[in-house]
Amino acid sequence: MGLIVHKYGGTSVGTIERIMKVADRIIQYKEAGHDMVVVVSAMGKSTDVLVDMAKQISPYPSEREMDMLLATGEQVSIALLAMALHQKGYDAISLTGWQAGVTTESIHGKARITHIETERIRKELARGRVVIVAGFQGVSEAGEITTLGRGGSDTSAVALAASLNADKCEIFTDVAGVYTADPRVVPTASKLDSISYDEMLELANLGAGVLHPRSVEAAKTHKVRLVVRSSFTTEEGTYVEEVAHMETGRVVSGVAHDEDVAKVTVVGMPARVGTLSRLFNTLADHQVNVDIIIQSSYDAAVTNISFTVAGSDLKKTLDTLNAHRDHLGFEKVEYEEGLSKVSIVGAGMVHNPGVAAEMFRVLAEQEITIKMVSTSDIKVSCVIPAEHTERAVRSLHTAYGLDVAETAVVHGV
């Protein structure tokens, strides 16, 4: 017996029937004597519907009003799940992010949690209730509703688990755990029994959608016992832990991909000390996240700097650069859309030379152009044309011996 935090994604609560099944699962834990805090995402694709409605009114709606709009999706889910538990004879209460004491930065759309005041939740647990919290949202010190970015319900769950000193945080999704690749792209991907925080963080940052990167970061920082498992089966999931017991001889743990990538090149910047600092501080001040960076010089006086951003951030990036052209002193900006990033990840790469060379060989055999490369001790990433993404992922998955005979099952698609 103990305190357990559950998180259910949009697919898991996508219909009333599924909400009732989630209620049944929660009841099983409650009957076993556990205190339960449940974090829920918006139903199915309802967030996408809200975004589409906003875009029909304005192509660039106010970030504050978007947070006001998108936060309503989770309120629907938490209320319906509380009603389902009531109907089955169990006491439950739904709480929005601000009611649950989740305080964030004063940034709209991508706020980070600063702290959680758990007094309200603890009082409700003491009354024997299941506490259902709206994921993805919080409130700033100024009293403004904020959202944590897409996938932020994972972060909400881990942050709550850390603040409440929970025994375990279980993330329920439409797959049975963490796979060696997206099962939707590679049907022969295998489920991992365990994976290290560092490997999971790399996979999440590189496009693996099963966990939000900030949730993994928080879990590692606060040593939260994290499990990823299916909401549609009782199968054991994947444990994310400090040191994973990976299969002997497996150098690469997984292949990840991100199809929302754009390349930006700032041409003709002054080649002097402070140029990089000035450029990237300007972008950071406007909430632009930069990934791969390459600097090239063809003239002693000037330098070209290329970097990648999320495709969805391309317009903001270009607008920011053009607005600060005089301050930065560049000649022009070039950009390329329609790109993706394909990455291999594995703690075993540290002690095995030639892993990157094998990746380049496989992509060359597939006649796939590599635009940019980034490496670390446990990952290699290549930026390629987006139309070759699936072929690249499947070829790499096979080349590193990750295929299995059986087909992975993905629910809710």
Coordinates of C-alpha atoms in Angstrom, one line a residue:
M1 CA 0.0 0.0 0.0
G2 CA 1.2 3.5 -0.7
L3 CA 0.6 6.6 -2.8
I4 CA 0.6 6.1 -6.5
V5 CA 0.2 8.7 -9.3
H6 CA -1.4 7.7 -12.6
K7 CA -1.4 9.6 -15.8
Y8 CA -3.7 8.8 -18.7
G9 CA -3.2 10.2 -22.1
G10 CA -5.7 11.5 -24.6
T11 CA -6.2 8.1 -26.3
S12 CA -6.8 6.4 -23.0
V13 CA -9.7 8.7 -22.2
G14 CA -10.8 9.3 -25.8
T15 CA -14.3 8.0 -25.4
I16 CA -16.8 7.5 -22.6
E17 CA -16.3 3.8 -22.8
R18 CA -12.6 4.2 -22.3
I19 CA -13.1 6.6 -19.4
M20 CA -15.2 4.0 -17.7
K21 CA -12.4 1.4 -18.2
V22 CA -9.9 3.9 -16.7
A23 CA -12.2 4.2 -13.7
D24 CA -12.2 0.4 -13.3
R25 CA -8.4 0.3 -13.3
I26 CA -8.2 3.1 -10.7
I27 CA -10.7 1.1 -8.6
Q28 CA -8.4 -1.9 -8.7
Y29 CA -5.6 0.1 -7.2
K30 CA -7.9 1.7 -4.7
E31 CA -9.2 -1.7 -3.6
A32 CA -5.6 -2.8 -3.1
G33 CA -5.3 0.0 -0.5
H34 CA -3.4 2.6 -2.4
D35 CA -4.0 6.4 -2.2
M36 CA -4.6 7.5 -5.8
V37 CA -3.8 10.8 -7.6
V38 CA -4.7 10.7 -11.3
V39 CA -3.5 13.1 -14.0
V40 CA -5.6 13.2 -17.1
S41 CA -5.0 14.7 -20.6
A42 CA -7.7 16.1 -22.9
M43 CA -9.9 13.5 -24.6
G44 CA -8.6 12.1 -27.9
K45 CA -7.8 14.8 -30.4
S46 CA -9.9 17.5 -28.7
T47 CA -6.8 19.7 -28.2
D48 CA -6.3 19.6 -32.0
V49 CA -9.9 20.6 -32.5
L50 CA -9.5 23.6 -30.1
V51 CA -6.3 24.7 -31.9
D52 CA -8.1 24.4 -35.3
M53 CA -11.0 26.6 -34.1
A54 CA -8.6 29.2 -32.9
K55 CA -6.8 29.2 -36.2
Q56 CA -10.0 29.7 -38.0
I57 CA -10.4 33.0 -36.2
S58 CA -6.8 34.1 -36.3
P59 CA -3.6 32.6 -37.8
Y60 CA -1.6 34.0 -34.8
P61 CA -4.0 34.1 -31.8
S62 CA -2.9 35.6 -28.5
E63 CA -0.8 33.1 -26.5
R64 CA -2.7 34.0 -23.3
E65 CA -6.1 33.3 -24.9
M66 CA -4.8 30.1 -26.4
D67 CA -3.9 28.9 -22.9
M68 CA -7.4 29.9 -21.7
L69 CA -8.8 27.9 -24.5
L70 CA -6.6 24.8 -24.4
A71 CA -6.9 24.4 -20.6
T72 CA -10.6 23.6 -21.0
G73 CA -9.8 20.3 -22.7
E74 CA -8.5 18.7 -19.5
Q75 CA -11.3 20.1 -17.5
V76 CA -13.7 18.0 -19.5
S77 CA -11.7 14.8 -18.9
I78 CA -11.2 15.2 -15.2
A79 CA -14.9 16.0 -14.6
L80 CA -16.1 13.0 -16.6
L81 CA -13.6 10.6 -14.9
A82 CA -14.8 11.8 -11.5
M83 CA -18.4 11.2 -12.5
A84 CA -17.5 7.7 -13.7
L85 CA -15.9 6.9 -10.3
H86 CA -19.0 8.4 -8.5
Q87 CA -21.2 6.2 -10.6
K88 CA -19.2 3.1 -9.6
G89 CA -19.6 4.0 -5.9
Y90 CA -16.2 5.6 -5.2
D91 CA -15.5 9.1 -3.9
A92 CA -13.5 11.3 -6.2
I93 CA -12.9 14.9 -6.8
S94 CA -11.6 16.7 -9.9
L95 CA -9.2 19.6 -9.6
T96 CA -7.8 22.0 -12.3
G97 CA -4.2 22.8 -12.2
W98 CA -4.6 26.0 -10.1
Q99 CA -6.9 24.2 -7.7
A100 CA -4.3 21.5 -7.3
G101 CA -1.7 24.1 -6.4
V102 CA 0.4 23.9 -9.6
T103 CA 2.4 27.1 -10.0
T104 CA 4.3 27.9 -13.1
E105 CA 6.4 30.5 -14.8
S106 CA 4.6 33.5 -16.4
I107 CA 5.1 32.1 -19.9
H108 CA 2.2 31.1 -22.1
G109 CA 2.3 27.9 -24.1
K110 CA 5.5 26.4 -22.7
A111 CA 5.5 27.3 -19.0
R112 CA 7.6 25.3 -16.6
I113 CA 6.4 24.3 -13.1
T114 CA 8.1 26.2 -10.4
H115 CA 6.5 24.5 -7.4
I116 CA 3.4 22.6 -6.2
E117 CA 1.5 23.4 -3.0
T118 CA 0.1 20.0 -2.1
E119 CA -2.1 20.9 0.9
R120 CA -5.4 20.7 -1.0
I121 CA -4.5 17.3 -2.6
R122 CA -3.4 15.8 0.8
K123 CA -6.6 17.0 2.4
E124 CA -8.7 15.3 -0.2
L125 CA -6.6 12.1 0.0
A126 CA -7.1 12.1 3.8
R127 CA -10.9 12.0 3.1
G128 CA -10.4 8.8 1.2
R129 CA -11.0 10.4 -2.2
V130 CA -9.4 9.7 -5.6
V131 CA -7.9 13.0 -6.6
I132 CA -8.1 13.7 -10.3
V133 CA -5.9 16.6 -11.6
A134 CA -6.0 18.3 -14.9
G135 CA -2.6 17.8 -16.6
F136 CA -0.8 20.2 -18.9
Q137 CA -1.8 23.3 -16.9
G138 CA -1.1 25.5 -14.0
V139 CA -1.3 29.1 -12.8
S140 CA 1.4 31.8 -12.8
E141 CA 2.2 33.9 -9.7
A142 CA 0.2 36.7 -11.4
G143 CA -2.9 34.4 -11.4
E144 CA -2.8 33.7 -15.2
I145 CA -3.7 30.2 -16.5
T146 CA -0.7 28.7 -18.2
T147 CA -0.1 25.5 -20.2
L148 CA 3.1 23.4 -20.2
G149 CA 3.3 22.6 -23.9
R150 CA 2.1 19.6 -25.8
G151 CA 2.6 16.4 -23.8
G152 CA 2.9 18.5 -20.6
S153 CA 0.5 16.1 -18.7
D154 CA 3.5 13.8 -18.3
T155 CA 5.4 16.6 -16.6
S156 CA 2.3 17.3 -14.4
A157 CA 2.2 13.7 -13.3
V158 CA 5.9 13.4 -12.5
A159 CA 6.0 16.8 -10.7
L160 CA 3.0 15.8 -8.6
A161 CA 4.7 12.4 -7.8
A162 CA 7.9 14.2 -6.7
S163 CA 6.0 16.8 -4.6
L164 CA 3.8 14.2 -2.9
N165 CA 6.8 11.8 -2.5
A166 CA 4.7 9.1 -4.2
D167 CA 5.8 5.5 -4.3
K168 CA 5.4 5.3 -8.1
C169 CA 4.3 7.2 -11.1
E170 CA 2.7 5.2 -13.9
I171 CA 2.2 6.7 -17.3
F172 CA -0.6 5.0 -19.2
T173 CA -0.6 5.3 -22.9
D174 CA -1.7 3.5 -26.1
V175 CA 1.5 1.3 -26.3
A176 CA 2.7 -1.3 -23.8
G177 CA 5.9 0.6 -22.9
V178 CA 9.0 2.2 -24.4
Y179 CA 9.9 0.6 -27.7
T180 CA 13.1 0.5 -29.8
A181 CA 11.3 2.7 -32.3
D182 CA 7.8 4.0 -32.9
P183 CA 5.7 0.9 -33.5
R184 CA 3.5 2.9 -35.9
V185 CA 6.6 3.2 -38.1
V186 CA 8.4 0.0 -37.3
P187 CA 5.9 -2.8 -36.5
T188 CA 8.7 -5.1 -35.5
A189 CA 10.0 -2.7 -32.8
S190 CA 10.6 -4.5 -29.4
K191 CA 9.5 -3.3 -26.0
L192 CA 12.2 -2.6 -23.5
D193 CA 11.9 -4.0 -19.9
S194 CA 13.9 -1.0 -18.6
I195 CA 15.8 2.0 -19.9
S196 CA 18.0 4.5 -18.1
Y197 CA 16.9 8.1 -17.4
D198 CA 19.6 9.4 -19.7
E199 CA 18.6 7.2 -22.6
M200 CA 14.9 7.9 -22.2
L201 CA 15.7 11.7 -22.0
E202 CA 17.6 11.5 -25.3
L203 CA 14.8 9.5 -27.0
A204 CA 12.2 11.9 -25.7
N205 CA 14.1 15.0 -26.8
L206 CA 14.7 13.4 -30.2
G207 CA 11.1 12.8 -31.0
A208 CA 10.0 9.6 -29.2
G209 CA 6.4 10.7 -28.2
V210 CA 5.9 8.2 -25.4
L211 CA 7.1 10.6 -22.7
H212 CA 7.5 14.3 -22.5
P213 CA 11.3 15.3 -22.2
R214 CA 10.6 17.5 -19.2
S215 CA 8.9 14.7 -17.4
V216 CA 11.9 12.5 -17.7
E217 CA 14.2 15.3 -16.6
A218 CA 12.0 15.8 -13.5
A219 CA 11.9 12.1 -12.8
K220 CA 15.7 11.9 -12.9
T221 CA 16.2 14.9 -10.8
H222 CA 13.8 13.8 -8.1
K223 CA 14.4 10.0 -8.4
V224 CA 10.8 9.3 -9.2
R225 CA 10.1 5.7 -9.9
L226 CA 8.6 5.9 -13.4
V227 CA 6.8 3.2 -15.4
V228 CA 5.4 3.4 -18.9
R229 CA 2.6 1.0 -19.6
S230 CA -0.6 0.4 -21.7
S231 CA -4.0 1.5 -20.5
F232 CA -5.5 -1.3 -22.7
T233 CA -3.8 -4.3 -21.3
T234 CA -2.4 -5.6 -17.9
E235 CA 1.0 -6.2 -19.5
E236 CA 4.1 -5.1 -17.5
G237 CA 5.5 -1.9 -18.9
T238 CA 9.0 -0.3 -19.1
Y239 CA 10.7 1.0 -16.0
V240 CA 12.7 4.2 -16.4
E241 CA 15.4 4.1 -13.8
E242 CA 18.9 5.2 -12.9
V243 CA 20.7 2.2 -14.4
A244 CA 18.8 0.0 -16.8
H245 CA 19.6 -3.7 -17.2
M246 CA 19.9 -3.6 -21.0
E247 CA 20.4 -6.7 -23.1
T248 CA 24.0 -7.8 -23.3
G249 CA 25.6 -6.7 -26.5
R250 CA 22.9 -4.2 -27.5
V251 CA 24.8 -1.1 -28.4
V252 CA 21.9 0.9 -29.7
S253 CA 18.7 1.0 -27.5
G254 CA 16.4 2.7 -29.9
V255 CA 15.8 4.8 -33.0
A256 CA 13.9 8.0 -32.7
H257 CA 12.6 10.5 -35.2
D258 CA 11.2 14.0 -35.3
E259 CA 9.4 15.2 -38.5
D260 CA 9.0 18.8 -37.4
V261 CA 12.4 20.2 -38.2
A262 CA 13.5 23.3 -40.1
K263 CA 17.1 24.5 -40.9
V264 CA 18.0 28.2 -40.6
T265 CA 21.3 29.7 -41.9
V266 CA 22.3 33.1 -40.8
V267 CA 24.7 34.3 -43.6
G268 CA 27.5 36.8 -43.2
M269 CA 27.7 37.4 -39.4
P270 CA 30.8 39.2 -38.1
A271 CA 33.5 36.7 -37.2
R272 CA 34.4 38.0 -33.8
V273 CA 34.1 37.1 -30.2
G274 CA 30.6 37.3 -28.9
T275 CA 28.8 36.6 -32.2
L276 CA 27.4 33.3 -31.2
S277 CA 26.4 34.6 -27.7
R278 CA 24.6 37.6 -29.2
L279 CA 22.7 35.5 -31.8
F280 CA 21.5 32.7 -29.5
N281 CA 20.7 35.0 -26.6
T282 CA 18.5 37.0 -28.9
L283 CA 16.6 33.8 -30.0
A284 CA 16.4 32.6 -26.4
D285 CA 14.9 35.9 -25.2
H286 CA 12.1 35.2 -27.7
Q287 CA 11.5 31.6 -26.5
V288 CA 13.1 30.0 -29.6
N289 CA 14.6 26.6 -28.8
V290 CA 17.6 25.8 -31.0
D291 CA 18.9 22.3 -31.6
I292 CA 21.8 21.4 -33.9
I293 CA 24.3 24.2 -34.5
I294 CA 27.0 24.3 -37.2
Q295 CA 29.4 27.3 -37.8
S296 CA 31.3 27.6 -41.1
S297 CA 33.6 30.4 -42.3
Y298 CA 34.7 31.1 -45.8
D299 CA 36.2 34.6 -45.0
A300 CA 38.2 35.8 -42.1
A301 CA 35.8 38.6 -41.5
V302 CA 32.5 36.8 -41.6
T303 CA 30.9 33.5 -40.6
N304 CA 27.8 31.6 -41.5
I305 CA 25.8 29.9 -38.7
S306 CA 23.3 27.1 -39.4
F307 CA 20.9 25.7 -36.8
T308 CA 17.7 23.7 -36.6
V309 CA 14.5 24.7 -34.9
A310 CA 11.0 23.1 -34.7
G311 CA 9.2 23.6 -38.0
S312 CA 6.4 25.1 -35.9
D313 CA 8.8 27.8 -34.6
L314 CA 10.2 28.7 -38.0
K315 CA 8.1 31.9 -38.5
K316 CA 8.9 33.1 -35.0
T317 CA 12.6 32.5 -35.6
L318 CA 12.6 34.4 -38.9
D319 CA 10.6 37.2 -37.5
T320 CA 13.0 37.5 -34.5
L321 CA 16.1 37.5 -36.7
N322 CA 14.8 40.1 -39.1
A323 CA 13.6 42.3 -36.3
H324 CA 17.2 42.3 -34.8
R325 CA 19.2 42.3 -38.1
D326 CA 20.9 45.6 -37.3
H327 CA 21.9 44.4 -33.8
L328 CA 23.2 41.1 -35.1
G329 CA 24.8 42.5 -38.2
F330 CA 24.2 39.6 -40.6
E331 CA 23.7 39.8 -44.4
K332 CA 20.7 37.6 -44.9
V333 CA 18.8 34.6 -43.6
E334 CA 18.2 31.4 -45.6
Y335 CA 16.0 28.5 -44.4
E336 CA 14.9 25.1 -45.5
E337 CA 11.6 23.4 -44.5
G338 CA 10.4 19.8 -44.9
L339 CA 13.2 18.2 -42.9
S340 CA 13.3 15.6 -40.2
K341 CA 15.8 14.3 -37.6
V342 CA 16.5 10.6 -37.3
S343 CA 18.6 9.5 -34.2
I344 CA 20.1 6.4 -32.7
V345 CA 20.4 6.3 -28.9
G346 CA 22.2 3.9 -26.6
A347 CA 24.5 3.9 -23.5
G348 CA 26.5 1.2 -25.2
M349 CA 27.7 3.6 -27.9
V350 CA 30.3 5.1 -25.4
H351 CA 32.5 2.0 -25.6
N352 CA 31.9 0.9 -29.2
P353 CA 33.6 2.8 -32.0
G354 CA 32.1 2.8 -35.5
V355 CA 28.5 3.2 -34.4
A356 CA 28.1 6.6 -36.2
A357 CA 30.0 5.3 -39.3
E358 CA 27.4 2.5 -39.5
M359 CA 24.6 5.0 -39.4
F360 CA 26.1 7.0 -42.2
R361 CA 26.7 3.8 -44.2
V362 CA 23.1 2.7 -43.9
L363 CA 21.7 6.1 -44.9
A364 CA 24.1 6.3 -47.9
E365 CA 23.0 2.8 -49.1
Q366 CA 19.4 4.1 -49.0
E367 CA 20.6 7.2 -51.0
I368 CA 19.4 9.6 -48.2
T369 CA 21.1 12.9 -48.1
I370 CA 22.4 14.0 -44.7
K371 CA 22.0 17.8 -44.1
M372 CA 23.4 18.1 -40.6
V373 CA 24.9 15.8 -37.9
S374 CA 25.0 16.1 -34.1
T375 CA 26.6 13.6 -31.7
S376 CA 26.9 13.0 -27.9
D377 CA 28.2 10.1 -25.9
I378 CA 24.9 8.2 -26.3
K379 CA 23.3 9.5 -29.5
V380 CA 23.9 10.4 -33.1
S381 CA 21.4 12.5 -35.0
C382 CA 21.1 13.2 -38.7
V383 CA 18.9 15.8 -40.3
I384 CA 17.4 14.5 -43.6
P385 CA 14.6 15.2 -46.0
A386 CA 11.3 14.4 -44.3
E387 CA 10.0 12.2 -47.2
H388 CA 12.7 9.6 -46.3
T389 CA 12.0 9.5 -42.6
E390 CA 10.2 6.1 -42.4
R391 CA 12.6 4.4 -44.7
A392 CA 15.6 5.7 -42.7
V393 CA 14.1 4.6 -39.4
R394 CA 13.3 1.1 -40.6
S395 CA 16.7 0.6 -42.2
L396 CA 18.5 1.8 -39.1
H397 CA 16.3 -0.3 -36.8
T398 CA 17.2 -3.4 -38.8
A399 CA 20.9 -2.5 -39.2
Y400 CA 21.4 -2.3 -35.4
G401 CA 19.7 -5.7 -34.8
L402 CA 16.6 -4.3 -33.1
D403 CA 13.9 -6.1 -35.1
V404 CA 11.8 -8.8 -33.5
A405 CA 9.5 -11.4 -35.2
E406 CA 6.2 -10.4 -33.6
T407 CA 4.3 -7.2 -34.4
A408 CA 3.9 -4.5 -31.8
V409 CA 0.3 -3.6 -30.9
V410 CA -0.8 0.1 -30.9
H411 CA -4.2 0.9 -29.6
G412 CA -6.4 3.8 -30.4
V413 CA -5.1 4.6 -33.9

